[in-house]
Coordinates of C-alpha atoms in Angstrom, one line a residue:
Chain A
M1 CA 91.1 151.6 57.6
A2 CA 88.6 150.8 60.4
A3 CA 86.3 147.8 60.0
L4 CA 83.0 148.4 58.4
T5 CA 79.9 148.2 60.5
K6 CA 76.9 146.0 59.6
E7 CA 75.0 149.0 58.1
E8 CA 78.0 150.1 56.1
T9 CA 78.5 146.6 54.7
E10 CA 74.8 146.4 53.8
A11 CA 75.0 149.8 52.1
L12 CA 78.1 148.6 50.2
I13 CA 76.3 145.6 48.8
Q14 CA 73.4 147.8 47.7
E15 CA 75.8 150.2 46.1
V16 CA 77.5 147.5 44.2
L17 CA 74.3 145.9 43.0
E18 CA 73.1 149.3 41.7
I19 CA 74.7 148.8 38.3
Y20 CA 72.7 145.6 37.4
P21 CA 69.4 145.5 35.5
E22 CA 66.4 144.6 37.7
Q23 CA 66.4 140.9 37.2
A24 CA 70.1 140.4 37.6
K25 CA 70.1 142.6 40.7
K26 CA 67.4 140.5 42.3
D27 CA 69.3 137.4 41.7
R28 CA 72.7 138.6 42.7
A29 CA 71.3 140.2 45.9
K30 CA 70.6 136.7 47.2
H31 CA 74.3 135.7 46.8
L32 CA 75.8 138.6 48.8
A33 CA 75.4 138.8 52.5
V34 CA 76.7 140.3 55.7
N35 CA 77.8 137.7 58.1
D36 CA 76.0 137.1 61.3
P37 CA 77.7 134.4 63.4
T38 CA 74.7 133.9 65.5
L39 CA 72.8 132.3 62.7
E40 CA 72.6 128.5 62.7
K41 CA 71.7 128.0 59.1
S42 CA 73.1 129.8 56.1
N43 CA 70.0 129.6 54.0
K44 CA 68.6 132.5 56.1
C45 CA 71.2 134.8 54.6
I46 CA 72.8 133.5 51.5
T47 CA 71.9 131.4 48.4
S48 CA 74.5 129.2 46.8
N49 CA 75.0 126.5 44.1
R50 CA 72.8 128.3 41.6
K51 CA 73.3 128.9 37.9
S52 CA 75.5 131.9 37.2
Q53 CA 73.8 134.9 35.5
P54 CA 74.5 135.1 31.8
G55 CA 76.7 138.0 31.0
V56 CA 78.6 138.3 34.3
M57 CA 82.2 137.3 34.7
T58 CA 82.0 134.2 36.9
I59 CA 85.1 132.5 38.0
R60 CA 83.6 129.0 38.1
G61 CA 84.8 125.8 36.4
C62 CA 83.0 122.9 34.7
A63 CA 82.0 119.4 35.7
Y64 CA 85.0 118.0 33.7
A65 CA 87.3 120.2 35.8
G66 CA 85.7 118.9 39.0
S67 CA 86.1 115.2 38.0
K68 CA 89.3 115.0 35.9
G69 CA 91.1 118.0 37.5
V70 CA 90.2 117.5 41.1
V71 CA 89.1 114.0 42.0
W72 CA 90.4 111.6 39.4
G73 CA 93.4 113.4 38.0
P74 CA 95.7 113.0 41.0
I75 CA 95.3 109.2 41.2
K76 CA 98.8 108.7 39.9
D77 CA 99.0 105.1 38.7
M78 CA 95.9 105.3 36.5
I79 CA 95.7 106.9 33.1
H80 CA 92.9 109.4 32.7
I81 CA 91.8 109.9 29.1
S82 CA 90.4 113.3 28.4
H83 CA 87.8 112.0 26.0
G84 CA 86.9 114.8 23.5
P85 CA 88.7 117.7 21.9
V86 CA 92.3 118.3 22.8
G87 CA 92.0 121.6 24.6
C88 CA 90.3 120.6 27.9
G89 CA 93.0 118.2 28.8
Q90 CA 96.0 120.2 27.5
Y91 CA 95.1 123.5 29.1
S92 CA 94.5 121.9 32.5
R93 CA 97.5 119.6 32.3
A94 CA 99.7 119.6 35.5
G95 CA 98.3 123.0 36.4
R96 CA 97.1 121.9 39.8
R97 CA 100.5 120.8 41.1
N98 CA 99.3 117.5 42.7
Y99 CA 102.7 116.2 43.7
Y100 CA 103.5 112.5 43.6
V101 CA 106.4 110.1 43.7
G102 CA 107.1 107.8 40.8
T103 CA 108.6 107.8 37.4
T104 CA 106.3 109.7 35.1
G105 CA 105.5 107.8 31.9
V106 CA 106.5 104.5 33.4
N107 CA 104.5 103.7 36.5
T108 CA 102.9 107.1 37.2
F109 CA 101.1 109.4 34.8
G110 CA 100.0 112.5 36.9
T111 CA 101.5 115.3 34.7
M112 CA 100.8 113.7 31.4
N113 CA 97.9 114.4 29.1
F114 CA 96.1 111.6 27.4
T115 CA 93.4 112.7 25.0
S116 CA 91.3 111.3 22.2
D117 CA 91.7 114.6 20.3
F118 CA 88.3 114.7 18.7
T119 CA 88.0 116.2 15.3
E120 CA 85.0 116.9 13.1
K121 CA 85.1 113.3 11.8
D122 CA 84.7 112.0 15.3
I123 CA 81.8 114.3 16.1
V124 CA 80.0 113.2 12.9
F125 CA 80.6 109.4 13.1
G126 CA 81.1 109.0 16.9
G127 CA 84.3 108.4 18.8
D128 CA 83.7 105.0 20.3
K129 CA 86.1 103.2 17.9
K130 CA 88.8 105.7 18.5
L131 CA 88.4 105.3 22.3
A132 CA 88.7 101.5 22.0
K133 CA 91.8 101.9 20.0
I134 CA 93.3 104.3 22.6
I135 CA 92.7 101.7 25.3
T136 CA 94.6 99.1 23.3
E137 CA 97.4 101.5 22.5
I138 CA 97.7 102.6 26.2
E139 CA 98.1 99.0 27.3
G140 CA 100.8 98.5 24.7
L141 CA 102.7 101.7 25.4
F142 CA 102.3 101.9 29.2
P143 CA 101.9 98.4 30.5
L144 CA 102.5 99.4 34.1
H145 CA 99.4 101.4 34.4
K146 CA 96.9 100.1 36.9
G147 CA 93.7 101.2 35.2
I148 CA 92.1 103.7 32.9
S149 CA 89.4 106.3 33.5
I150 CA 87.5 107.9 30.7
Q151 CA 86.8 111.6 31.5
S152 CA 84.0 112.8 29.2
E153 CA 84.2 116.3 27.7
C154 CA 81.1 118.1 26.5
P155 CA 80.8 116.6 23.0
I156 CA 80.5 113.0 24.3
G157 CA 77.2 113.7 26.0
L158 CA 76.0 115.8 23.0
I159 CA 76.6 113.2 20.4
G160 CA 75.5 110.4 22.7
D161 CA 78.6 108.1 22.5
D162 CA 78.3 104.9 24.5
I163 CA 81.5 105.0 26.5
E164 CA 80.2 102.5 29.1
A165 CA 80.1 99.8 26.4
V166 CA 83.6 100.7 25.3
A167 CA 84.8 100.6 28.9
K168 CA 83.3 97.2 29.4
K169 CA 84.9 95.8 26.3
G170 CA 88.2 97.5 27.2
N171 CA 88.1 96.0 30.7
K172 CA 87.8 92.5 29.2
E173 CA 90.6 93.2 26.8
I174 CA 93.2 94.5 29.1
D175 CA 92.0 92.9 32.3
K176 CA 92.3 96.1 34.3
P177 CA 89.6 98.5 35.5
V178 CA 88.4 100.8 32.8
I179 CA 86.1 103.4 34.3
P180 CA 83.7 105.6 32.3
V181 CA 83.0 108.9 34.0
R182 CA 80.0 111.0 32.6
C183 CA 81.4 114.3 33.7
E184 CA 80.6 116.4 30.5
G185 CA 81.4 120.0 31.2
F186 CA 77.8 121.3 30.7
R187 CA 76.4 119.3 33.6
G188 CA 75.5 121.2 36.7
V189 CA 76.2 124.8 37.5
S190 CA 79.9 124.5 38.4
Q191 CA 82.7 122.0 39.0
S192 CA 80.8 120.9 42.1
L193 CA 78.6 118.5 40.2
G194 CA 81.8 117.1 38.6
H195 CA 83.0 116.1 42.1
H196 CA 79.8 114.4 42.8
I197 CA 79.8 112.5 39.5
A198 CA 83.4 111.5 40.1
N199 CA 82.6 110.3 43.6
D200 CA 79.7 108.3 42.2
A201 CA 81.9 106.7 39.6
I202 CA 84.4 105.7 42.3
R203 CA 81.5 104.3 44.3
D204 CA 80.2 102.3 41.4
W205 CA 83.4 101.1 39.7
V206 CA 86.2 101.0 42.3
L207 CA 85.1 101.0 46.0
G208 CA 83.6 97.5 46.0
N209 CA 86.4 95.8 44.1
R210 CA 87.9 94.2 47.2
D211 CA 84.8 93.4 49.1
G212 CA 85.1 90.0 50.6
D213 CA 88.9 90.0 50.1
E214 CA 90.4 89.8 53.6
S215 CA 94.1 89.5 52.5
F216 CA 94.9 93.1 53.4
P217 CA 96.2 93.1 57.0
T218 CA 94.5 95.7 59.0
T219 CA 95.3 97.4 62.4
P220 CA 92.9 99.2 64.8
Y221 CA 94.6 102.4 63.9
D222 CA 93.9 102.5 60.1
V223 CA 92.6 105.8 58.7
A224 CA 92.2 107.2 55.2
V225 CA 93.0 110.9 54.3
I226 CA 90.1 111.9 52.1
G227 CA 90.0 115.2 50.1
D228 CA 93.7 116.1 50.3
Y229 CA 95.1 116.6 46.8
N230 CA 98.7 117.0 47.8
I231 CA 99.0 120.5 46.2
G232 CA 102.6 121.5 46.7
G233 CA 103.0 118.4 49.0
D234 CA 100.1 119.2 51.4
A235 CA 99.1 115.6 51.9
W236 CA 102.6 114.6 52.9
A237 CA 102.8 117.4 55.5
S238 CA 99.5 116.1 56.9
R239 CA 100.4 112.5 56.8
T240 CA 103.5 112.8 58.8
L241 CA 101.5 114.3 61.7
L242 CA 99.0 111.5 61.6
E243 CA 101.6 108.8 61.5
E244 CA 103.6 110.5 64.3
M245 CA 100.6 110.2 66.6
G246 CA 100.4 106.5 65.9
L247 CA 97.8 106.2 63.2
R248 CA 98.4 104.2 60.0
V249 CA 97.4 106.1 56.8
V250 CA 96.1 103.4 54.5
A251 CA 94.9 105.7 51.7
Q252 CA 95.4 109.2 50.3
W253 CA 92.5 110.5 48.3
S254 CA 93.6 111.4 45.9
G255 CA 96.8 113.4 46.0
D256 CA 99.8 111.0 45.5
G257 CA 97.1 108.2 45.7
T258 CA 96.9 104.9 43.9
L259 CA 94.1 102.8 42.7
A260 CA 95.0 100.1 45.3
E261 CA 94.8 102.6 48.1
I262 CA 91.3 103.6 47.1
E263 CA 90.2 100.0 46.8
N264 CA 91.5 99.3 50.3
T265 CA 89.8 102.3 51.9
P266 CA 86.7 100.3 53.0
K267 CA 88.9 98.5 55.4
V268 CA 89.9 101.5 57.5
K269 CA 88.5 102.4 60.9
L270 CA 87.9 106.2 60.3
N271 CA 87.7 108.4 57.3
L272 CA 89.3 111.9 57.7
I273 CA 87.8 114.5 55.4
H274 CA 89.8 117.6 54.6
C275 CA 88.0 118.9 51.5
Y276 CA 84.4 118.4 52.5
R277 CA 82.9 119.8 49.4
S278 CA 84.5 117.5 46.9
M279 CA 84.5 114.2 48.8
N280 CA 81.8 114.2 51.4
Y281 CA 79.6 112.1 49.1
I282 CA 81.9 109.1 49.2
A283 CA 82.4 109.4 52.9
R284 CA 78.7 109.3 53.5
H285 CA 78.4 106.3 51.2
M286 CA 81.2 104.4 53.1
E287 CA 79.4 105.3 56.4
E288 CA 76.3 103.7 55.1
K289 CA 77.7 100.7 53.3
Y290 CA 80.8 99.9 55.5
K291 CA 79.8 101.6 58.7
I292 CA 83.0 103.7 58.7
P293 CA 82.5 106.9 60.6
W294 CA 84.0 110.1 59.1
I295 CA 85.1 113.4 60.6
E296 CA 86.1 116.7 59.1
Y297 CA 89.5 118.2 60.1
N298 CA 91.5 121.3 59.4
F299 CA 95.3 121.3 59.1
F300 CA 95.8 125.1 58.5
G301 CA 97.5 126.9 61.3
P302 CA 98.5 125.6 64.8
T303 CA 95.3 126.3 66.6
K304 CA 93.2 124.3 64.2
I305 CA 95.8 121.6 63.8
A306 CA 95.8 121.0 67.6
E307 CA 92.0 121.1 67.6
S308 CA 91.8 118.6 64.8
L309 CA 94.5 116.2 66.1
R310 CA 92.6 116.0 69.4
R311 CA 89.3 115.5 67.6
I312 CA 90.8 112.7 65.5
A313 CA 92.4 111.1 68.6
S314 CA 89.1 111.1 70.5
H315 CA 87.9 108.4 68.1
F316 CA 90.7 106.1 69.3
D317 CA 92.2 104.7 72.5
D318 CA 94.6 106.4 74.9
T319 CA 97.8 105.6 73.0
I320 CA 96.6 107.7 70.1
K321 CA 95.3 110.4 72.5
E322 CA 98.7 110.6 74.1
G323 CA 100.2 110.5 70.6
A324 CA 98.3 113.6 69.7
E325 CA 99.4 115.5 72.8
R326 CA 103.0 114.4 72.1
V327 CA 102.8 115.7 68.5
I328 CA 101.3 119.0 69.6
K329 CA 104.0 119.4 72.2
R330 CA 106.8 118.4 69.9
Y331 CA 106.0 121.1 67.4
E332 CA 105.1 123.8 69.9
A333 CA 108.5 125.5 70.0
E334 CA 108.7 125.4 66.2
Y335 CA 105.4 127.0 65.4
Q336 CA 105.7 129.5 68.3
A337 CA 109.0 130.7 66.7
V338 CA 107.1 131.2 63.4
I339 CA 104.4 133.2 65.1
D340 CA 106.9 135.2 67.1
K341 CA 108.8 136.0 63.9
Y342 CA 105.9 136.9 61.6
K343 CA 103.1 138.1 63.8
P344 CA 104.6 141.6 64.5
R345 CA 104.9 142.1 60.7
L346 CA 101.4 140.9 59.9
E347 CA 99.3 141.8 62.9
G348 CA 96.1 143.6 62.2
K349 CA 96.3 143.2 58.4
R350 CA 93.0 142.5 56.7
V351 CA 92.5 139.7 54.2
M352 CA 89.8 139.0 51.6
L353 CA 89.4 135.5 50.2
Y354 CA 87.6 134.1 47.3
I355 CA 88.4 130.5 46.6
G356 CA 87.0 127.0 46.1
G357 CA 86.1 124.0 48.1
L358 CA 87.4 124.2 51.7
R359 CA 89.8 127.1 51.9
P360 CA 87.4 130.0 52.3
R361 CA 86.7 128.7 55.8
H362 CA 89.7 126.5 56.6
V363 CA 92.5 129.1 56.2
I364 CA 90.8 131.6 58.4
G365 CA 92.4 130.0 61.5
A366 CA 95.9 130.2 60.0
Y367 CA 95.5 133.9 59.3
E368 CA 94.2 134.4 62.8
D369 CA 97.2 132.6 64.3
L370 CA 99.3 135.3 62.6
G371 CA 97.1 138.1 64.0
M372 CA 95.4 138.8 60.7
E373 CA 91.8 139.2 60.1
V374 CA 89.6 137.8 57.3
V375 CA 87.1 140.5 56.4
G376 CA 85.5 138.9 53.4
T377 CA 85.2 135.4 52.1
G378 CA 83.3 133.4 49.5
Y379 CA 83.0 130.2 47.5
E380 CA 83.1 129.7 43.8
F381 CA 81.0 126.6 44.0
G382 CA 80.1 126.0 47.7
H383 CA 76.7 124.7 48.8
N384 CA 74.5 125.6 51.7
D385 CA 76.3 123.2 54.0
D386 CA 79.6 125.0 53.3
Y387 CA 78.2 128.3 54.3
D388 CA 76.7 126.7 57.4
R389 CA 80.2 125.9 58.4
T390 CA 81.6 129.2 57.4
I391 CA 79.3 131.5 59.3
K392 CA 80.7 130.4 62.6
E393 CA 84.3 130.9 61.5
M394 CA 83.8 134.5 60.3
G395 CA 83.5 137.7 62.3
N396 CA 80.4 139.8 62.7
A397 CA 79.5 142.1 59.8
T398 CA 82.1 140.6 57.4
L399 CA 81.3 140.1 53.8
L400 CA 80.1 136.9 52.3
Y401 CA 79.9 136.5 48.6
D402 CA 78.9 133.5 46.6
D403 CA 79.9 133.0 43.0
V404 CA 81.1 136.6 43.0
T405 CA 81.4 138.3 39.7
G406 CA 84.5 140.0 38.5
Y407 CA 82.8 143.4 38.8
E408 CA 81.5 142.8 42.3
F409 CA 84.8 141.5 43.6
E410 CA 86.7 144.6 42.3
E411 CA 84.2 147.0 43.8
F412 CA 84.3 145.3 47.2
V413 CA 88.0 145.4 47.2
K414 CA 88.1 149.1 46.2
R415 CA 85.8 149.9 49.1
V416 CA 87.0 147.5 51.8
Q417 CA 90.7 148.1 50.9
P418 CA 92.1 144.8 52.3
D419 CA 95.8 144.5 52.8
L420 CA 95.9 141.1 51.1
I421 CA 93.7 139.2 48.7
G422 CA 93.8 135.4 48.3
S423 CA 92.1 134.1 45.2
G424 CA 93.0 132.5 41.9
I425 CA 95.1 133.2 38.8
K426 CA 92.3 135.0 37.0
E427 CA 92.1 137.6 39.7
K428 CA 95.8 137.9 40.4
Y429 CA 96.9 140.5 37.9
I430 CA 93.8 142.7 38.2
F431 CA 94.5 143.2 41.9
Q432 CA 98.2 143.4 41.6
K433 CA 97.7 146.2 39.1
M434 CA 95.4 147.9 41.6
G435 CA 98.4 147.9 43.9
I436 CA 97.1 145.3 46.4
P437 CA 99.2 142.4 47.5
F438 CA 97.9 139.1 46.2
R439 CA 98.4 135.3 46.8
Q440 CA 97.0 132.6 44.7
M441 CA 95.2 130.3 47.2
H442 CA 94.4 127.5 44.8
S443 CA 97.9 126.6 43.9
W444 CA 99.6 128.3 46.8
D445 CA 101.2 130.6 44.2
Y446 CA 103.7 127.8 43.2
S447 CA 104.8 127.4 46.8
G448 CA 103.6 125.1 49.5
P449 CA 102.8 122.9 51.3
Y450 CA 100.5 124.9 53.6
H451 CA 99.0 122.0 55.6
G452 CA 100.4 120.9 58.9
Y453 CA 103.0 122.5 61.1
D454 CA 105.7 122.4 58.4
G455 CA 103.3 124.0 56.0
F456 CA 102.4 126.8 58.5
A457 CA 105.9 128.0 58.5
I458 CA 105.8 128.3 54.7
F459 CA 102.4 129.9 54.8
A460 CA 103.6 132.5 57.2
R461 CA 106.7 133.3 55.2
D462 CA 104.8 133.5 52.0
M463 CA 102.2 135.9 53.4
D464 CA 104.9 138.1 54.9
M465 CA 106.9 138.0 51.6
T466 CA 103.9 139.1 49.7
L467 CA 102.4 141.7 52.0
N468 CA 105.6 143.4 53.1
N469 CA 107.2 143.4 49.7
P470 CA 108.8 146.8 49.0
C471 CA 107.4 146.8 45.4
W472 CA 103.9 147.8 46.6
K473 CA 105.4 151.2 47.6
Q474 CA 106.5 151.7 44.0
V475 CA 103.0 151.3 42.5
K476 CA 102.0 154.9 43.1
A477 CA 104.1 157.8 41.7
P478 CA 106.3 159.3 44.5
W479 CA 104.6 162.7 44.4
K480 CA 101.2 161.1 44.9
T481 CA 102.1 159.0 48.0
E482 CA 101.1 160.1 51.4
A483 CA 104.0 161.4 53.5
G484 CA 105.0 159.4 56.6
S485 CA 103.6 156.0 55.8
E486 CA 104.2 153.5 58.6
D487 CA 107.3 151.4 58.5
V488 CA 107.1 147.6 58.7
K489 CA 108.7 146.1 61.8
I490 CA 111.9 144.3 61.1
A491 CA 111.7 140.6 61.6
A492 CA 113.3 139.4 64.9
Chain B
M1 CA 60.0 111.6 47.1
P2 CA 63.6 112.5 48.0
S3 CA 66.1 109.9 49.0
V4 CA 67.2 110.7 52.5
M5 CA 70.4 109.6 54.2
L6 CA 69.7 109.1 57.9
K7 CA 72.4 108.7 60.6
K8 CA 72.8 109.2 64.3
N9 CA 75.2 111.9 65.5
S10 CA 77.4 111.7 68.5
E11 CA 74.6 112.8 70.8
G12 CA 72.3 110.1 69.5
K13 CA 70.2 112.5 67.5
L14 CA 68.9 111.6 64.1
I15 CA 70.6 113.6 61.2
F16 CA 68.6 114.0 58.1
Y17 CA 70.5 114.6 54.9
V18 CA 69.1 115.1 51.4
P19 CA 72.1 115.0 49.0
K20 CA 70.4 116.7 46.1
K21 CA 69.3 119.7 48.2
D22 CA 72.3 120.0 50.6
L23 CA 69.8 119.8 53.3
E24 CA 71.4 118.7 56.5
E25 CA 69.2 119.0 59.5
V26 CA 68.6 117.4 62.9
A27 CA 65.3 115.6 63.3
E28 CA 63.4 117.0 66.3
S29 CA 60.8 114.2 66.6
V30 CA 59.9 110.9 64.9
E31 CA 56.3 109.7 65.1
F32 CA 57.1 106.0 65.7
D33 CA 60.4 105.2 67.3
T34 CA 59.9 102.0 69.3
A35 CA 61.6 98.6 69.4
D36 CA 59.4 97.1 66.7
K37 CA 58.3 100.1 64.5
W38 CA 60.1 103.1 63.1
G39 CA 58.8 105.8 60.7
G40 CA 55.8 108.1 60.3
E41 CA 56.1 111.8 60.4
V42 CA 59.5 113.3 61.1
L43 CA 59.8 116.9 62.1
L44 CA 63.0 118.7 61.3
A45 CA 64.7 121.5 63.3
D46 CA 63.9 124.0 60.5
G47 CA 60.2 123.3 60.7
S48 CA 59.7 121.1 57.7
K49 CA 58.0 117.7 57.9
Y50 CA 58.6 114.4 56.1
Y51 CA 56.8 111.1 56.1
F52 CA 58.4 107.7 56.1
E53 CA 56.5 104.4 55.6
P54 CA 56.7 102.8 59.1
I55 CA 59.1 99.8 59.0
A56 CA 61.0 97.6 61.5
P57 CA 63.7 99.8 63.2
P58 CA 66.5 100.1 60.7
D59 CA 70.2 100.0 61.3
F60 CA 71.5 103.5 60.9
P61 CA 73.1 105.0 58.7
I62 CA 70.7 104.1 56.0
T63 CA 69.1 105.7 52.9
L64 CA 65.3 105.7 52.8
R65 CA 62.7 107.3 50.6
A66 CA 60.6 110.0 52.3
K67 CA 57.5 112.0 51.3
R68 CA 57.6 115.7 51.9
L69 CA 54.6 116.9 53.9
D70 CA 55.3 120.5 54.8
S71 CA 58.2 122.8 53.9
G72 CA 58.0 124.8 57.1
E73 CA 58.1 128.5 56.4
E74 CA 58.3 129.8 52.8

């Protein structure tokens, strides 16, 4: 199907909005837009980070998800207590696949669920005593943990428990950091505020812990990887490239990260931000307090990797600049072989994305390297500054949708007829039943890593495996299929 | 009275960032920007104006309180 023109896309948005009542229509219209890459600022065309309309099927998460699930959860040598009813922690346990090394239950705790399991009694009489007891118990059962964070669930804020006081007492008792995080789920409009709250908690309770302590030996090439959650091993695939070009990665925030790494981050020379949405706050804070510059980078697909490596190297001396060129050269044959193999099978295919923090814009380059085209993208919880950065990456007259509702997304897909959709688990089966190839782009559909040159090979294979899977031909009854559909080119 | 994070970008221009509003904008002009005084009216690229109490030139990046004078269009 040919690409839609600007007028057609605008008409499509109007058509989809038709079903809403007046008020909802007015509100939703602000969140749907046709991309115009010439615009400098996104607020001219799209509104974001607003409360979802009651009654629509939004795909957003909550502040607790943003704090415990995203920012704090992957810090492996700390114990994160899901303070409140049991469900929030249990249903999100280990679902994000933040890989780490260590012995779970002994010195690392990433995939375990610690909860205060609130019952009616705790709501009525308060849960502070229970929390204090949990801290003591944790110290007895898991003596090798490096600290505890208390991740509040909704009831904590509603009943007004004083977790800060319990944390202070616990800190004295066990002589390890005990960090209260006020990330009750009802705060804010989406998980985005949870990221901010979590960043602020790190700023207030962790970052300054080693100020004035010069015992950590530094080098001029120290960097920190910020906003890489090591999903399916992403951070490892990124880290090898940085180390190969001569940099020393002091800290990984927070995939496979430790408390000590985070405390040592103020000693680095440059902060590298991958997920801008969830961790720009802390980078800005470090820039102000410790004068550490930060840059954003993108490790999806060889074009963007080369761009990013050169941009990172430009902040260092010639040895690192040479290192960057050496790394790009070294992997050239490898990624060229991947492109040669998969591009003929994927060329010209159209993709629609609807994801979270950084991927709606970051993965565009990787698709383009494979000759594919992204025809629609959107953020669950992006802000204006995310869309500012997206507009330039996207083609003219492509769709932008913010906090898209289940209905709108389905209608867009029916009309645009993309060859592949990248979104989350809640969308997966709807679109697969509609007969459209689908990849989960939050968890890499249980695959990964997708970052770095090694990740690109896996990315390309996965996209091909999904898109050109023979099963999609079986979705329609044989007597209803069009005769003479084109055959997929056989891989070289 | 929003808190504004101010920093210089690679071209030496002043970047104006208000965390609560996701407003990230280049400052077009600053009323006082001399060796002994900094502040006054700041005009942003999107047309809005903010006012800072004049102070001795700060060390950027820094967070300062600003008063909003004019929201530009809208």
